[in-house]
mmCIF file of C-alpha atoms (C1' of nucleotides) in Angstrom:
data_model
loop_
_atom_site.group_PDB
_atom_site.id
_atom_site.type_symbol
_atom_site.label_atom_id
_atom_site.label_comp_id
_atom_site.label_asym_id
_atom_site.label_seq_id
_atom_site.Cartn_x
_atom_site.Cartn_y
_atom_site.Cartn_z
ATOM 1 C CA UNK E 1 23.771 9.717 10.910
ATOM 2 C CA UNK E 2 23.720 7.728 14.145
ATOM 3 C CA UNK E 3 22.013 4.947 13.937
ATOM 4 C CA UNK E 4 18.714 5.574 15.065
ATOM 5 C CA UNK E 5 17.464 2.288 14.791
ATOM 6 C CA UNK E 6 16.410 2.117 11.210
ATOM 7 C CA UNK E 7 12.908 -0.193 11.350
ATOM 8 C CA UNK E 8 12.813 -3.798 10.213
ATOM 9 C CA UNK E 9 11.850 -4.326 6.606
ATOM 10 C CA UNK E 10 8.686 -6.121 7.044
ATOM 11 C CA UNK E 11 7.813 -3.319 10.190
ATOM 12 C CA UNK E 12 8.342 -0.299 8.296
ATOM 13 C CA UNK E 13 6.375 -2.174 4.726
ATOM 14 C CA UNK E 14 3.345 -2.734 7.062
ATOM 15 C CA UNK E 15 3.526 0.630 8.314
ATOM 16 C CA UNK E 16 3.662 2.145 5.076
ATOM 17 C CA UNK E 17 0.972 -0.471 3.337
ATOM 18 C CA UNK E 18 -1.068 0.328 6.303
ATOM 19 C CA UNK E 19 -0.593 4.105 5.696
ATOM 20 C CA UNK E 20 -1.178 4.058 2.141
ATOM 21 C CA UNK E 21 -4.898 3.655 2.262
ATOM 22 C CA UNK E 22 -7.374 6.937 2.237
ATOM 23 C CA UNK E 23 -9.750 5.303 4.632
ATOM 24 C CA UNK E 24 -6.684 4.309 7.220
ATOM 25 C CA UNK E 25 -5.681 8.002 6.614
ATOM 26 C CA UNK E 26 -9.022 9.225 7.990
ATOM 27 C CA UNK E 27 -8.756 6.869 10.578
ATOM 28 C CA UNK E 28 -5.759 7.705 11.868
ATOM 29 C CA UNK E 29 -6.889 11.484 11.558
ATOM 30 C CA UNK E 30 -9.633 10.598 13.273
ATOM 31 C CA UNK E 31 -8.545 9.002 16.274
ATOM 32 C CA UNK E 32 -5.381 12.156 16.221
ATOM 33 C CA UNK E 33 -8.198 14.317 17.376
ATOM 34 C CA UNK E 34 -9.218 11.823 20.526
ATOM 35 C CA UNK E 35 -9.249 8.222 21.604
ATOM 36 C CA UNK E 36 -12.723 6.574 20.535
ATOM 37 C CA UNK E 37 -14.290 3.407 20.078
ATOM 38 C CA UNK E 38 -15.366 1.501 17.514
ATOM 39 C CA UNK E 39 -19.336 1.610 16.484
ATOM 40 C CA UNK E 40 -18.879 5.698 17.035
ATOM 41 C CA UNK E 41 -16.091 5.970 15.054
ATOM 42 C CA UNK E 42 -17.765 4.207 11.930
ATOM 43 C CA UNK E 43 -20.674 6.336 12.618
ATOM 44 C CA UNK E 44 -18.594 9.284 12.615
ATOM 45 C CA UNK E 45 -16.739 8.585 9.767
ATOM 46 C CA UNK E 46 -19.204 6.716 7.640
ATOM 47 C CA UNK E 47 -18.599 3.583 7.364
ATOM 48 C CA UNK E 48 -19.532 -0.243 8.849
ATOM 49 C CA UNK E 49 -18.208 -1.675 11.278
ATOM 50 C CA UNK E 50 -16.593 -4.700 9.806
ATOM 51 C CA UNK E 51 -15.277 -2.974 7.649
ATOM 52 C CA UNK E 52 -13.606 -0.401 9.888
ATOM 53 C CA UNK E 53 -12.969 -3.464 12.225
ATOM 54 C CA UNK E 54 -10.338 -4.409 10.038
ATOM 55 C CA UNK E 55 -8.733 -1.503 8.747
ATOM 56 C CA UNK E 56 -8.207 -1.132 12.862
ATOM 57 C CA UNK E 57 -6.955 -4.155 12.906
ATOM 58 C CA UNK E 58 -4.110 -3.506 10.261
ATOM 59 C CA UNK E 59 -3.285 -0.213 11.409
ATOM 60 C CA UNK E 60 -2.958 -1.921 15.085
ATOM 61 C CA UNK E 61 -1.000 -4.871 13.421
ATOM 62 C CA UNK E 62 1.597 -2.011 12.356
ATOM 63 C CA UNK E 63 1.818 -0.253 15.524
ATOM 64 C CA UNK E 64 0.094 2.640 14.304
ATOM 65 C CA UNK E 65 -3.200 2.580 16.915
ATOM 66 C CA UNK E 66 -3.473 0.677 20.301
ATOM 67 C CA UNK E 67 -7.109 -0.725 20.674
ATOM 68 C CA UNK E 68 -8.328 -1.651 24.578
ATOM 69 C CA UNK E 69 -11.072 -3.247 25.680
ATOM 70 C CA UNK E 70 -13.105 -1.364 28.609
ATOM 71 C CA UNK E 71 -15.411 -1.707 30.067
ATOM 72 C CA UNK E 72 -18.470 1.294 30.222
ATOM 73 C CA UNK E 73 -20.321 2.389 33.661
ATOM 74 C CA UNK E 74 -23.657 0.280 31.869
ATOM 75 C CA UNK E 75 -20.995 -2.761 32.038
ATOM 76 C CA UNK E 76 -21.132 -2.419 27.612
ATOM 77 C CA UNK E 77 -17.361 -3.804 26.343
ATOM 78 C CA UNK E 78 -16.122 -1.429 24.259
ATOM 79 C CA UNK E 79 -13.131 -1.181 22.354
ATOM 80 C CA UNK E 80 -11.421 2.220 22.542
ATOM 81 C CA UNK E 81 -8.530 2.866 20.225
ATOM 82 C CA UNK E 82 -6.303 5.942 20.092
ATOM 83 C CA UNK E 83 -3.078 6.672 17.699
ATOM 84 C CA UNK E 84 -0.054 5.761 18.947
ATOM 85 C CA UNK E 85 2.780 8.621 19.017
ATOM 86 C CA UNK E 86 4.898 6.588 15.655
ATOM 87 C CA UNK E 87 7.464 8.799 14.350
ATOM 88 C CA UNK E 88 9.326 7.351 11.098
ATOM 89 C CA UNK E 89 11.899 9.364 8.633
ATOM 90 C CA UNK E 90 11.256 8.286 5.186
ATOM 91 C CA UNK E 91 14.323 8.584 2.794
ATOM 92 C CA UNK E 92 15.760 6.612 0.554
ATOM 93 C CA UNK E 93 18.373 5.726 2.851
ATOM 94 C CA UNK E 94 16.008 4.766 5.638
ATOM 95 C CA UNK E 95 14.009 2.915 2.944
ATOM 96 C CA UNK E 96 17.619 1.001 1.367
ATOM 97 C CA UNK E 97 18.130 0.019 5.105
ATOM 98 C CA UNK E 98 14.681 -1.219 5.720
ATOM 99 C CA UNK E 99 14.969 -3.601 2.320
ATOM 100 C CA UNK E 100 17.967 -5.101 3.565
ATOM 101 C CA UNK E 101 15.984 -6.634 5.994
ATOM 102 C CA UNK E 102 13.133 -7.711 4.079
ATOM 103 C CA UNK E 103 11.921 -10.704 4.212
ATOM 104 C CA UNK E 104 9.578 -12.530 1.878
ATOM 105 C CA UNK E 105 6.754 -13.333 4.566
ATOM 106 C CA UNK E 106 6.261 -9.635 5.023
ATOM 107 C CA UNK E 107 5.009 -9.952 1.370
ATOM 108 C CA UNK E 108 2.042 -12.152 1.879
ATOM 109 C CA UNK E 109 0.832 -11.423 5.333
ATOM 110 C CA UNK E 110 0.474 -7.357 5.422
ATOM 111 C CA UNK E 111 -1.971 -7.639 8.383
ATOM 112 C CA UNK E 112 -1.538 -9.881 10.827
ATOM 113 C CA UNK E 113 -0.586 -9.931 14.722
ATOM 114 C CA UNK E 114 2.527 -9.524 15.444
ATOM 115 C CA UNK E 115 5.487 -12.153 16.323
ATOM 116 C CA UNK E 116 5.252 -12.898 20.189
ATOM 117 C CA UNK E 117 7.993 -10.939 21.875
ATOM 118 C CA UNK E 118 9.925 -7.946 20.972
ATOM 119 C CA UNK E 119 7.662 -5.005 19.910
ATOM 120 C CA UNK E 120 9.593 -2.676 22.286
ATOM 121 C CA UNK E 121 9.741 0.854 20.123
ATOM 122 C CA UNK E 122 9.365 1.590 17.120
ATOM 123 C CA UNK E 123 9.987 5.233 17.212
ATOM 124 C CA UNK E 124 13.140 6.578 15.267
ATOM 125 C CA UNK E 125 13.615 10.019 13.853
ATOM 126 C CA UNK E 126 14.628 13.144 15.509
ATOM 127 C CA UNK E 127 17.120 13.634 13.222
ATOM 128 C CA UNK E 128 17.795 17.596 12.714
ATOM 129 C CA UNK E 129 19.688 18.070 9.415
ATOM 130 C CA UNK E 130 22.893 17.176 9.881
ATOM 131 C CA UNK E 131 25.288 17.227 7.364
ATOM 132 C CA UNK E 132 25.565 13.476 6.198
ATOM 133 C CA UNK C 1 10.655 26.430 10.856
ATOM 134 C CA UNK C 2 7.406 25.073 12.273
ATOM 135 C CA UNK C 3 5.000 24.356 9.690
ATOM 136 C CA UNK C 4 7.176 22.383 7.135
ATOM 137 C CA UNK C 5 4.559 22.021 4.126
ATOM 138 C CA UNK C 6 2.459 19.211 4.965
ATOM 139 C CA UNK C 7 2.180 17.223 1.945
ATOM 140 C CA UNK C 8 -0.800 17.134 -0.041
ATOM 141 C CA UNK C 9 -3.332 13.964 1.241
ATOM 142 C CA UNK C 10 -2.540 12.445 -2.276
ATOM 143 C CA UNK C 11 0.489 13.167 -2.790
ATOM 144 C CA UNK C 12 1.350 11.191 0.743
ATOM 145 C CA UNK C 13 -1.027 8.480 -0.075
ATOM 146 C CA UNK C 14 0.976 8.174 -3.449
ATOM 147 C CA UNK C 15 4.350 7.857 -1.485
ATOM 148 C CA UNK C 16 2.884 5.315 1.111
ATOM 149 C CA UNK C 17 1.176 3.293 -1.481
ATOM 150 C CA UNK C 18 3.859 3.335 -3.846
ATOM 151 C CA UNK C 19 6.708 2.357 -0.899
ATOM 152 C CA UNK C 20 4.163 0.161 0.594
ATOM 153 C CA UNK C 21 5.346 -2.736 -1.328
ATOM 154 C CA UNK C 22 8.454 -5.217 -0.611
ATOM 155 C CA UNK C 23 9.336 -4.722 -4.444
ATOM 156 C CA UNK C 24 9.334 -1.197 -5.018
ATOM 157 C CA UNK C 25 11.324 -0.515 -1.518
ATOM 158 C CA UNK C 26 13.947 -3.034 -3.033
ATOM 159 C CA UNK C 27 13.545 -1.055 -6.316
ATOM 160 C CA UNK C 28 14.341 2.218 -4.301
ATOM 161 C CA UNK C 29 17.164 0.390 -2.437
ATOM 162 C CA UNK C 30 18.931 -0.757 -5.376
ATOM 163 C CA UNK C 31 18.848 2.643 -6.696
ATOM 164 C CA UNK C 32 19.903 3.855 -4.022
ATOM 165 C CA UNK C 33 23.293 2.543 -4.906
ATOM 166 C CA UNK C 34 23.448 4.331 -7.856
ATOM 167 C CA UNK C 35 21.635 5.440 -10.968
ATOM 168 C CA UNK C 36 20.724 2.242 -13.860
ATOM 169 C CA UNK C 37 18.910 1.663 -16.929
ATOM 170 C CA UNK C 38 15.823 -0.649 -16.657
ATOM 171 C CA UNK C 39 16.834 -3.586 -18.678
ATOM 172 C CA UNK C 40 20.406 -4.277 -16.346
ATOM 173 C CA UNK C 41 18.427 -3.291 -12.995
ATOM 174 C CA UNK C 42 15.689 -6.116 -14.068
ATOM 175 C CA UNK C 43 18.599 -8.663 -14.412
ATOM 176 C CA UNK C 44 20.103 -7.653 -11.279
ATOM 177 C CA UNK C 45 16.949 -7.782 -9.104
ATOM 178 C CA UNK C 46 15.384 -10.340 -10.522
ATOM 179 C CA UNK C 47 12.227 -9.473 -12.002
ATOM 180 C CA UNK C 48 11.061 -8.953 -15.830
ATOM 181 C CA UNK C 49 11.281 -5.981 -17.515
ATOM 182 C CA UNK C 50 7.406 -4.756 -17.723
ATOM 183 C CA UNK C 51 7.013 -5.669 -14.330
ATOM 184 C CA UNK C 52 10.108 -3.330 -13.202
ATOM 185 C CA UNK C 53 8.774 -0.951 -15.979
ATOM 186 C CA UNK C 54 5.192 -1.073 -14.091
ATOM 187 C CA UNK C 55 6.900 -0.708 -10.700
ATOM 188 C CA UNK C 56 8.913 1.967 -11.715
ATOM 189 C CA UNK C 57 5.974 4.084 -13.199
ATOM 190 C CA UNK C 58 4.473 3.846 -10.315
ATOM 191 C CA UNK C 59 7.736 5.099 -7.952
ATOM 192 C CA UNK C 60 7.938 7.717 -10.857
ATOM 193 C CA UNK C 61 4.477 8.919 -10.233
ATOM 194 C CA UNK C 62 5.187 9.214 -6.794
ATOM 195 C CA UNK C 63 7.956 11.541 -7.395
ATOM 196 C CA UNK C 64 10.222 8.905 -5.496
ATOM 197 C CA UNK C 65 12.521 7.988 -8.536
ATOM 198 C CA UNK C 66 13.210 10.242 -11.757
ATOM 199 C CA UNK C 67 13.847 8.411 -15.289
ATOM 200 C CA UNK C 68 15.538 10.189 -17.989
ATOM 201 C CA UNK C 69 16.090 8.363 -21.316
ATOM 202 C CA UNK C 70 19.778 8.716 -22.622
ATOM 203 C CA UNK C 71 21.769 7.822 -25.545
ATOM 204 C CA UNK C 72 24.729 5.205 -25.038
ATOM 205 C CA UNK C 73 27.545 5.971 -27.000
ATOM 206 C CA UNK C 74 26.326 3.401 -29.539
ATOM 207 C CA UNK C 75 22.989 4.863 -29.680
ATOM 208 C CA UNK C 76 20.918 2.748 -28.127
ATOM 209 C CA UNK C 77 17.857 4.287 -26.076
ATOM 210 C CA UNK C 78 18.577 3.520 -22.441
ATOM 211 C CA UNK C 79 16.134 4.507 -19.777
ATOM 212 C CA UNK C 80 17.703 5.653 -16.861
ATOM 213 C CA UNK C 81 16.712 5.919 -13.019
ATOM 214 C CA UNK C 82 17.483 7.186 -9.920
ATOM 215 C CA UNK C 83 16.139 8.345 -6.520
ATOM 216 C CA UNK C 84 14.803 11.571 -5.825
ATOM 217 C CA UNK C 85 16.259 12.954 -2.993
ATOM 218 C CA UNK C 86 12.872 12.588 -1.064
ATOM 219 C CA UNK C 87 11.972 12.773 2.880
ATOM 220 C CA UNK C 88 8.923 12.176 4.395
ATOM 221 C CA UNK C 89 7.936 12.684 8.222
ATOM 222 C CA UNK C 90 5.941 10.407 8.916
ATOM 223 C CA UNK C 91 3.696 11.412 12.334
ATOM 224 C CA UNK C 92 0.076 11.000 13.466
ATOM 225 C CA UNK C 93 0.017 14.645 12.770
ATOM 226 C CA UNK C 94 0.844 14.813 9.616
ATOM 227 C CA UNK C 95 -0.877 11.913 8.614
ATOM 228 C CA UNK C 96 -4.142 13.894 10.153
ATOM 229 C CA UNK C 97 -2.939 17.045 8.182
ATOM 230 C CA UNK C 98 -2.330 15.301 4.649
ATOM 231 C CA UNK C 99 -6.144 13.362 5.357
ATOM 232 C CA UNK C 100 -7.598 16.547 5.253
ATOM 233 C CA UNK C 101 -6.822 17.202 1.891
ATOM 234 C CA UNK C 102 -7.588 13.480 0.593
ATOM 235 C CA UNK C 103 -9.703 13.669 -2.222
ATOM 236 C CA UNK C 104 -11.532 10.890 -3.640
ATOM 237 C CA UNK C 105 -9.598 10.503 -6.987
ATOM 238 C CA UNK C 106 -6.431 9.872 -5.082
ATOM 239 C CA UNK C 107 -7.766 6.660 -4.406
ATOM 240 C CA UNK C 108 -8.487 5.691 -7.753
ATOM 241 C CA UNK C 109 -5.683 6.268 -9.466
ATOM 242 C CA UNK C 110 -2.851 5.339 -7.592
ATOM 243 C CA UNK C 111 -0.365 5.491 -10.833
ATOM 244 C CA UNK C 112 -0.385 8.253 -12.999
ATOM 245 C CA UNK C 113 1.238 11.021 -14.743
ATOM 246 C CA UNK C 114 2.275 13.832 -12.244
ATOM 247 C CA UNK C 115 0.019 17.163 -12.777
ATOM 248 C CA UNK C 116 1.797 19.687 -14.972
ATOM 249 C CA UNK C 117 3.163 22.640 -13.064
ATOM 250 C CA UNK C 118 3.904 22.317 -9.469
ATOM 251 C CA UNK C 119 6.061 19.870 -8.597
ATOM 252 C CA UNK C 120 8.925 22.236 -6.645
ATOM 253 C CA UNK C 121 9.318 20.488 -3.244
ATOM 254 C CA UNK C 122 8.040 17.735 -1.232
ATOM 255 C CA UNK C 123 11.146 17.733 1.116
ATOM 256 C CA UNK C 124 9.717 17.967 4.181
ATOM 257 C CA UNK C 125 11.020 16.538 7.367
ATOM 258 C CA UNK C 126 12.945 18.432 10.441
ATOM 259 C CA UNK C 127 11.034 18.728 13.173
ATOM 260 C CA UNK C 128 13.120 17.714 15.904
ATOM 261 C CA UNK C 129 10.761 16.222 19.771
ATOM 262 C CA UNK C 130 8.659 19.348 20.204
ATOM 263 C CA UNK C 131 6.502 18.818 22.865
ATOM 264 C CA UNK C 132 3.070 19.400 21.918
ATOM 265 C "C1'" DC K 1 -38.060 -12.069 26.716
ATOM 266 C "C1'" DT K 2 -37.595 -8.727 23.474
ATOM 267 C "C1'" DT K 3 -35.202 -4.524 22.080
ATOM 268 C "C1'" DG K 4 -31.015 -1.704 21.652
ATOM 269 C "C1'" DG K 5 -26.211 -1.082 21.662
ATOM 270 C "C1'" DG K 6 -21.764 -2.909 22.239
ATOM 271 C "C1'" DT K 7 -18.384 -6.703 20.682
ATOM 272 C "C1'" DG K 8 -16.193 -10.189 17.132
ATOM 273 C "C1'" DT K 9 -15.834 -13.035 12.993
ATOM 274 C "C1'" DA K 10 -16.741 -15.647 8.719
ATOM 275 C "C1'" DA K 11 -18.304 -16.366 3.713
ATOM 276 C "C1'" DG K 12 -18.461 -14.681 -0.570
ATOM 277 C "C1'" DA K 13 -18.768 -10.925 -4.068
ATOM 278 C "C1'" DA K 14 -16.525 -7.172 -6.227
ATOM 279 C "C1'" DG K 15 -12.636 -4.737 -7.537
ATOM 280 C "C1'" DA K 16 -7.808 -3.512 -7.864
ATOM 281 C "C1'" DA K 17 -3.098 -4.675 -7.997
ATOM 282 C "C1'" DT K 18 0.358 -7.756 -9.553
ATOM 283 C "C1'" DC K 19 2.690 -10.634 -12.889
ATOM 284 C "C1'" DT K 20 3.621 -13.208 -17.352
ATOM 285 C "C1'" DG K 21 4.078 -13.634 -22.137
ATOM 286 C "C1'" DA K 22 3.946 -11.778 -26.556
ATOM 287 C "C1'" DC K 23 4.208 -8.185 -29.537
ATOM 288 C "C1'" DA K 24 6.182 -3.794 -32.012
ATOM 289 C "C1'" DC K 25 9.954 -0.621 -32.674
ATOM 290 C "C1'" DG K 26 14.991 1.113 -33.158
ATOM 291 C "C1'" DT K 27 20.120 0.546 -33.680
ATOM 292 C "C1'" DG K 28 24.804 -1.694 -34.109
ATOM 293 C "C1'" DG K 29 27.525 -5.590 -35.619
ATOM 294 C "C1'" DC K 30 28.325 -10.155 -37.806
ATOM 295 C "C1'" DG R 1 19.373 -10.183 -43.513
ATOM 296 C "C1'" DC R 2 19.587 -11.641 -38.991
ATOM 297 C "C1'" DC R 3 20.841 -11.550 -34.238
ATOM 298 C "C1'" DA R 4 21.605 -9.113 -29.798
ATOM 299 C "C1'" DC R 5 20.201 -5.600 -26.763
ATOM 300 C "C1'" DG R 6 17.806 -1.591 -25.666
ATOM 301 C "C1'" DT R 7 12.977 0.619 -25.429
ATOM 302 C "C1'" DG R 8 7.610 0.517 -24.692
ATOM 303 C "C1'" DT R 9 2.907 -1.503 -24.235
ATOM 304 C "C1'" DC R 10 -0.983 -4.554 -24.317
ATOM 305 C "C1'" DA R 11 -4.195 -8.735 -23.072
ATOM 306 C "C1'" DG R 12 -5.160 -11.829 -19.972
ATOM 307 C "C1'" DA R 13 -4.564 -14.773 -15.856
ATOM 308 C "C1'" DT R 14 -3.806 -14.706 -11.131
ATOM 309 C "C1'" DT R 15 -3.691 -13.150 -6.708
ATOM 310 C "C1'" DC R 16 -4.555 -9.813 -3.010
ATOM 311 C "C1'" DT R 17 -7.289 -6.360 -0.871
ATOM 312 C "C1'" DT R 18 -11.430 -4.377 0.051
ATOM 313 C "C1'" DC R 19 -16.277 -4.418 1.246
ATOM 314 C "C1'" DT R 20 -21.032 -6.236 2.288
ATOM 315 C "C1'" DT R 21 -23.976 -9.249 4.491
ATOM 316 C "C1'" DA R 22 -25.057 -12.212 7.943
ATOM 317 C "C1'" DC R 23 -24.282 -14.416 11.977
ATOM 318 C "C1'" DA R 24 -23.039 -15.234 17.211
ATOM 319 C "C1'" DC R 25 -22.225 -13.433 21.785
ATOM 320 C "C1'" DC R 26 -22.812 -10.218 26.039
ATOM 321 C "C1'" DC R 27 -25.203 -6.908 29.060
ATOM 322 C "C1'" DA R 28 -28.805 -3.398 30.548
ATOM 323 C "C1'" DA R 29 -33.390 -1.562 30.258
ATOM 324 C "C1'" DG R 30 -38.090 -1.837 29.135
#
DNA sequence: CTTGGGTGTAAGAAGAATCTGACACGTGGC
DNA sequence: GCCACGTGTCAGATTCTTCTTACACCCAAG
């Protein structure tokens, strides 16, 4: 394969720990449909807003969703989040080259921001099948 | 081509849970390298034997590793592993596809036996940029 | 100034996942 | 018989995640 860019251990664990939930599912297949913002969205999909306040929050941590902060015409903030376009390739190879760059904070803190600097792309795969 | 058998909402949440965790990626990565029996793949990792037992259940489940217990030439029981051949896309799309077919037991029981009867192929993946 | 709708966050309860240690079983060799 | 090495599983402690409730703030309209 060419190298295209396997993720970093802890990215591609926090994009998979944030995937792995049912409710981040929905919310992700939620906000596929159309960008929206908070308080609708938990009315939409049933649930409070604290609680969907941080399942954004985890999903943003791993790059999944973008969340901004607009403003309305009645001057209301609201936060508007929409899905970003991730693409990852998940075989065991992609997963033995993600481990090799684990490290053990990754472990611990599964939602939190993320480390000042380079968050340039995370997107990989494209990958036709191609005789390995 | 086009529509590559979206995986089921709990199957993919079984996957994403189940390689959601820094252990069981390592688990998958050190398989990777080759099939082992639990006891020597403990000692080489690191970790005790139920808890590599537990974690491998749990890959198991997922359809991510398959165990097979074998007879050594001096007849002792060893159980071995390996990886499954697996490969996930892993797109806001599909992720919206697979929530649709979330049910609510999925969430429950994240380990467990595999259903009996279908199990033929989760190999998905292949889709190369198509523009929406 | 009170109501309604938006935001964010913190404390604590409830529940689920993780991990350890001990046990039971089977076989080969000393 | 006992030890070494393989298997499996259970009970309980610990830790993490999830979820609710309650609070604080801002702005517009009545």
């Amino acid at each position: 394969m060419s190298a295209i860019e396997t993720p970093t251990g802890d990215e591609l664990l926090k994009v998979l720990a944030a995937l792995g939930n049912p409710h981040r599912m929905r919310i992700v297949a939620a906000l596929a449909e159309g960008r929206n913002y908070v308080s609708r969205l938990a009315r939409e999909i049933g649930m409070s807003r604290p609680l969907l306040h941080m399942h954004l929050q985890r999903l943003e941590a791993a790059g999944l969703v973008v969340g901004s902060l607009e403003l309305s015409d009645s001057g209301k903030a609201m936060k508007f989040f929409e899905v970003s376009p991730f693409a990852y390739a998940l075989t065991p190879q992609v997963v033995a080259e993600a481990a090799r760059t684990l490290t053990d904070q990754a472990a611990k803190t599964a939602g939190e921001q993320h480390e000042a600097g380079p968050e340039p792309d995370e997107q990989v795969s494209d990958e036709k099948e191609r005789a390995t």
